Short mmCIF file of C-alpha atoms in Angstrom, two decimals:
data_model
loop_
_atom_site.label_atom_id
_atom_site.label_comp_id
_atom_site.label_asym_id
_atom_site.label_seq_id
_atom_site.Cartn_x
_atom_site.Cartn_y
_atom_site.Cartn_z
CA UNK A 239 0.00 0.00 0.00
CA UNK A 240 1.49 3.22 -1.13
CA UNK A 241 2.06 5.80 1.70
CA UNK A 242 3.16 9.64 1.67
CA UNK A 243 6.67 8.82 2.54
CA UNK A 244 7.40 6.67 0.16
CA UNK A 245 8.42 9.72 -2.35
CA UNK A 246 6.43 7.36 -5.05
CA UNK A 247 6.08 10.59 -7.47
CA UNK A 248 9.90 11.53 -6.27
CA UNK A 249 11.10 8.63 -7.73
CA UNK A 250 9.03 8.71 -10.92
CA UNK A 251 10.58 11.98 -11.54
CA UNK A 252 13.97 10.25 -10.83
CA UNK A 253 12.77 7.85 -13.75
CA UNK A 254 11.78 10.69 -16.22
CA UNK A 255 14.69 13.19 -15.56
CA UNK A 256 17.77 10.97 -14.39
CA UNK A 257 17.98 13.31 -11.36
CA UNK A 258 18.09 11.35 -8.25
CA UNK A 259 14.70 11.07 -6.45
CA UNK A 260 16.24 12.37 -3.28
CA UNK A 261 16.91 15.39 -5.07
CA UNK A 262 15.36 18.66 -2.43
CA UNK A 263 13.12 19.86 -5.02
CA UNK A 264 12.14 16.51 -5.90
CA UNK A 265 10.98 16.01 -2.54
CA UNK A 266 9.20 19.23 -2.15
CA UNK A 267 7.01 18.65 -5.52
CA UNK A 268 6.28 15.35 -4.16
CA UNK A 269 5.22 16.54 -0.48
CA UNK A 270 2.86 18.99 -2.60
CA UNK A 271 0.72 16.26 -3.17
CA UNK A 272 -2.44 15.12 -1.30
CA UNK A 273 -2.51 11.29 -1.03
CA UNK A 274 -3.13 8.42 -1.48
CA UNK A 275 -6.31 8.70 -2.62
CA UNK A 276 -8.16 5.19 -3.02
CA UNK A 277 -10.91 4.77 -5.98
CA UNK A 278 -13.30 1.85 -6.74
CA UNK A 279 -14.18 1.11 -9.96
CA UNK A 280 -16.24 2.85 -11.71
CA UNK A 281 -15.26 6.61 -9.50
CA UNK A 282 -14.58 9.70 -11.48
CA UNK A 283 -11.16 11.90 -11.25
CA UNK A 284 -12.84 14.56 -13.36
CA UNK A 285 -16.13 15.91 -15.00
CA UNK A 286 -16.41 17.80 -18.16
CA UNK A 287 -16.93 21.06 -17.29
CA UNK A 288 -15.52 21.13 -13.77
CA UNK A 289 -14.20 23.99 -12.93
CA UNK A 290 -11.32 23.54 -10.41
CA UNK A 291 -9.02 20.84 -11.72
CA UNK A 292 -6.05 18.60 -10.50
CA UNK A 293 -2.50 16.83 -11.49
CA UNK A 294 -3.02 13.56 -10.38
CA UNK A 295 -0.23 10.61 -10.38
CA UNK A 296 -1.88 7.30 -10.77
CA UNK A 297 0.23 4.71 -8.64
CA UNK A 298 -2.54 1.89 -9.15
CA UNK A 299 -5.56 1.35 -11.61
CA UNK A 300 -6.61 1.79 -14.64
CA UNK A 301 -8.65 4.09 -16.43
CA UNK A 302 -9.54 6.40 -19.61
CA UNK A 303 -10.20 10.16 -19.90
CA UNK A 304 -12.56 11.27 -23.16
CA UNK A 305 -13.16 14.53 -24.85
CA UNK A 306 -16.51 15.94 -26.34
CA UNK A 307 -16.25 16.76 -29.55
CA UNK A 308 -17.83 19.77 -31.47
CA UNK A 309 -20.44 17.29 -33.24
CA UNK A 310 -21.44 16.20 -29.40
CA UNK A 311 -19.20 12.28 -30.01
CA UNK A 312 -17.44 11.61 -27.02
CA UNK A 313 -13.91 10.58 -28.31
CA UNK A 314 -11.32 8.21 -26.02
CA UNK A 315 -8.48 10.85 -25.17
CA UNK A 316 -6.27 8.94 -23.25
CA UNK A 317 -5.33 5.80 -21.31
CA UNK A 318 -5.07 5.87 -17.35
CA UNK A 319 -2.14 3.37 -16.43
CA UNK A 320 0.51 3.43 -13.23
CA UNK A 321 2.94 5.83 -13.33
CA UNK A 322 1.94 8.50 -15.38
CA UNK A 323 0.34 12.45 -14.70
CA UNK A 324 -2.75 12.92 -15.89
CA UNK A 325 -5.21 16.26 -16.01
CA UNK A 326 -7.56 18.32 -17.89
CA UNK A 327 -4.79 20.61 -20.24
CA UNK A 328 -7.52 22.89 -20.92
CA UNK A 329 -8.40 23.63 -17.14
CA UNK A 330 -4.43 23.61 -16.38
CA UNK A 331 -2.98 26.05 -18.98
CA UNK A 332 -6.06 28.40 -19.16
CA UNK A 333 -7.80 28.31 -16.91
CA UNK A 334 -11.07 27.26 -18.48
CA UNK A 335 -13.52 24.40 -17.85
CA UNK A 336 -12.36 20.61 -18.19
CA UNK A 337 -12.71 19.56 -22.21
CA UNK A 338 -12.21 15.93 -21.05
CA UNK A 339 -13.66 13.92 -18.38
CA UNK A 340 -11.71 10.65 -16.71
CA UNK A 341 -12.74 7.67 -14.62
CA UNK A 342 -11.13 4.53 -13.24
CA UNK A 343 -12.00 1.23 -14.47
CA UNK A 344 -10.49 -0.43 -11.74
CA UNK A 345 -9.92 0.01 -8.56
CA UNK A 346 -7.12 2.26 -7.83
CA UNK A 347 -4.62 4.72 -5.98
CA UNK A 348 -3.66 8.01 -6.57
CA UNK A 349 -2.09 11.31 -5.92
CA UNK A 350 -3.18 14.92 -6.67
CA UNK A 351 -2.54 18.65 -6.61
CA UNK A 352 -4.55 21.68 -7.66
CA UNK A 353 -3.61 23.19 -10.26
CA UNK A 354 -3.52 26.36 -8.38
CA UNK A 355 -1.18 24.81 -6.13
CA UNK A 356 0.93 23.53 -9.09
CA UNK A 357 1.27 26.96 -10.70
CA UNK A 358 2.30 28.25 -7.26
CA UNK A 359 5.04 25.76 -7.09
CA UNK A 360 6.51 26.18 -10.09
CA UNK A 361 6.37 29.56 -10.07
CA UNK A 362 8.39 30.06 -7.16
CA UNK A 363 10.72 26.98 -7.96
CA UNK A 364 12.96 27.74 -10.81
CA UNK A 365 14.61 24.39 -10.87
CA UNK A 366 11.70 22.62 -11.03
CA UNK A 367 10.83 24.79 -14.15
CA UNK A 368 13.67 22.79 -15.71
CA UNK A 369 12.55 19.86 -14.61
CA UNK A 370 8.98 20.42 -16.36
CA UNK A 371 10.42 21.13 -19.35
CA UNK A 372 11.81 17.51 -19.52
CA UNK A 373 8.57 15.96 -18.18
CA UNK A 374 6.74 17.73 -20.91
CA UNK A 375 9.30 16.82 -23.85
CA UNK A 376 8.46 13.13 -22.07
CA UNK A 377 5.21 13.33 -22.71
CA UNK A 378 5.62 15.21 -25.96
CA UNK A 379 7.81 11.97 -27.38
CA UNK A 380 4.94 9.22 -25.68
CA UNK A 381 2.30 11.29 -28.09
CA UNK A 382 3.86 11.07 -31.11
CA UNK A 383 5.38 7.53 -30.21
CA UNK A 384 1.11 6.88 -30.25
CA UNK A 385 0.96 8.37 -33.17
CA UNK A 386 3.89 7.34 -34.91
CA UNK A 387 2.27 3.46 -34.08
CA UNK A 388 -1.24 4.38 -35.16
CA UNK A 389 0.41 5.35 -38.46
CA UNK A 390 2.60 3.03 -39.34
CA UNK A 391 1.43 -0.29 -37.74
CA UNK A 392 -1.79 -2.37 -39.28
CA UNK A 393 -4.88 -0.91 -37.53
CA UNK A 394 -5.34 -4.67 -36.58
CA UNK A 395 -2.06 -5.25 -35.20
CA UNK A 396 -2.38 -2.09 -33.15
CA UNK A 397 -5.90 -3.03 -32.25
CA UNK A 398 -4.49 -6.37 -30.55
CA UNK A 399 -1.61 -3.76 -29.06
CA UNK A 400 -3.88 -1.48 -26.81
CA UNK A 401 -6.53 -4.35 -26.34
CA UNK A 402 -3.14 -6.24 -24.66
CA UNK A 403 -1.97 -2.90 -22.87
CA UNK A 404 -5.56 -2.21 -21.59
CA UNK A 405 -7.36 -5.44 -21.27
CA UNK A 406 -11.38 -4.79 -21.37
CA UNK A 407 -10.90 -1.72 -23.22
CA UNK A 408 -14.14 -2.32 -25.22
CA UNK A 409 -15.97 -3.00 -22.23
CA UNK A 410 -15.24 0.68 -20.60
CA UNK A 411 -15.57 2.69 -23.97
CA UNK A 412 -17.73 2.62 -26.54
CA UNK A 413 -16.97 1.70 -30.63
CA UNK A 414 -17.78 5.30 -31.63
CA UNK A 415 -15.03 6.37 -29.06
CA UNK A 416 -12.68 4.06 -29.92
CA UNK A 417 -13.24 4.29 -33.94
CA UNK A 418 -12.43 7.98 -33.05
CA UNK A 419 -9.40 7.46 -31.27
CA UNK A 420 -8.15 5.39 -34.05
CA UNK A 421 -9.03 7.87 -36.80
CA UNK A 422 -11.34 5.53 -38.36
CA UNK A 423 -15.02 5.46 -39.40
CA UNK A 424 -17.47 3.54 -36.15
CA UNK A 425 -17.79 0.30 -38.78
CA UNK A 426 -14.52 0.03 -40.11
CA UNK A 427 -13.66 -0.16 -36.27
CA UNK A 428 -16.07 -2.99 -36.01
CA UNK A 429 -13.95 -4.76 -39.08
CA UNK A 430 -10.83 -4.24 -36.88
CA UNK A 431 -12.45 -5.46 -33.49
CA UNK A 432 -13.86 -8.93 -35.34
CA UNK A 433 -10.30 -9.86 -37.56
CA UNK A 434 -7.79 -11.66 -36.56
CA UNK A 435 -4.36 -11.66 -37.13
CA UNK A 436 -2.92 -14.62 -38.89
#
């Protein structure tokens, strides 16, 4: 069971940077979360349209977070798994209402700051301003490693890929939301979903 001392998000920093996780400001980003926070399946991190919003660190569970799109289609946005930060970008760099809305699928554990409290912190921490810059070029590289794989792998193939990274996945999200997240029409999804890879 994870506790607050355990530095879990100080150590996926360590991880992500190459700084060591007992590095002060480390430490100090990590004590700025609350935590843990425990979720059954089925809770909710996030509504559309809420207007305070988090940074959460997932240490357990899994999950998905989905957008609404102009034409009112709910599109899968992103997968929840350990070990990653996950929030609403709109709410966090403007200010606005969420554009996305995430739940866990499983139970799970996690960790979270406002993101009034994050802006504080980084604000008046110019090392860890450094430091974000690397966690965001992270996170830049995972994005287009998705979509780098989406292009260039058989739909198929890559079908069998996130159904073996996030087992149930069409039990949590609909075909319309995953046929969106795959850049595909809802039945050439369906195609993909019933073939099989010789």
């Amino acid at each position: 069971m994870a506790k607050p001392n355990d530095y879990l998000i100080a150590q996926r920093l360590s991880e992500m940077t190459g700084l060591s996780e007992s590095t002060n400001f480390l430490i100090e980003f990590n004590e700025a979360f609350e935590g843990p926070i425990h979720f059954k399946a089925d809770e909710t991190l996030w509504k559309m349209g809420d207007k305070k919003g988090y940074i959460w660190f997932i240490h357990e569970g899994y999950g998905f977070d989905k957008m609404l799109l102009e034409d009112g289609t709910k599109m899968l946005n992103g997968m929840i798994e350990p070990g990653i930060f996950i929030c609403d970008e709109n709410t966090l760099l403007w200010g606005g209402s969420s554009k996305t809305g995430a739940t866990m699928n499983t139970d799970g554990t996690a960790f979270r700051m406002s993101h009034s409290k994050w802006r504080e912190h980084i604000i008046q921490n110019k090392p860890m301003q450094s430091v974000m810059l690397n966690i965001m070029s992270h996170y830049v590289q995972m994005r287009k490693l998705r979509l780098m794989k989406m292009k260039m792998m058989d739909k198929i193939e890559y079908w069998k890929y996130i159904q073996e990274r996030f087992n149930g996945i069409e039990k949590y999200c609909s075909q319309t939301e995953i046929a969106c997240y795959f850049g595909v029409s809802k039945s050439t999804m369906h195609r993909i979903m019933k073939s099989e890879i010789d």
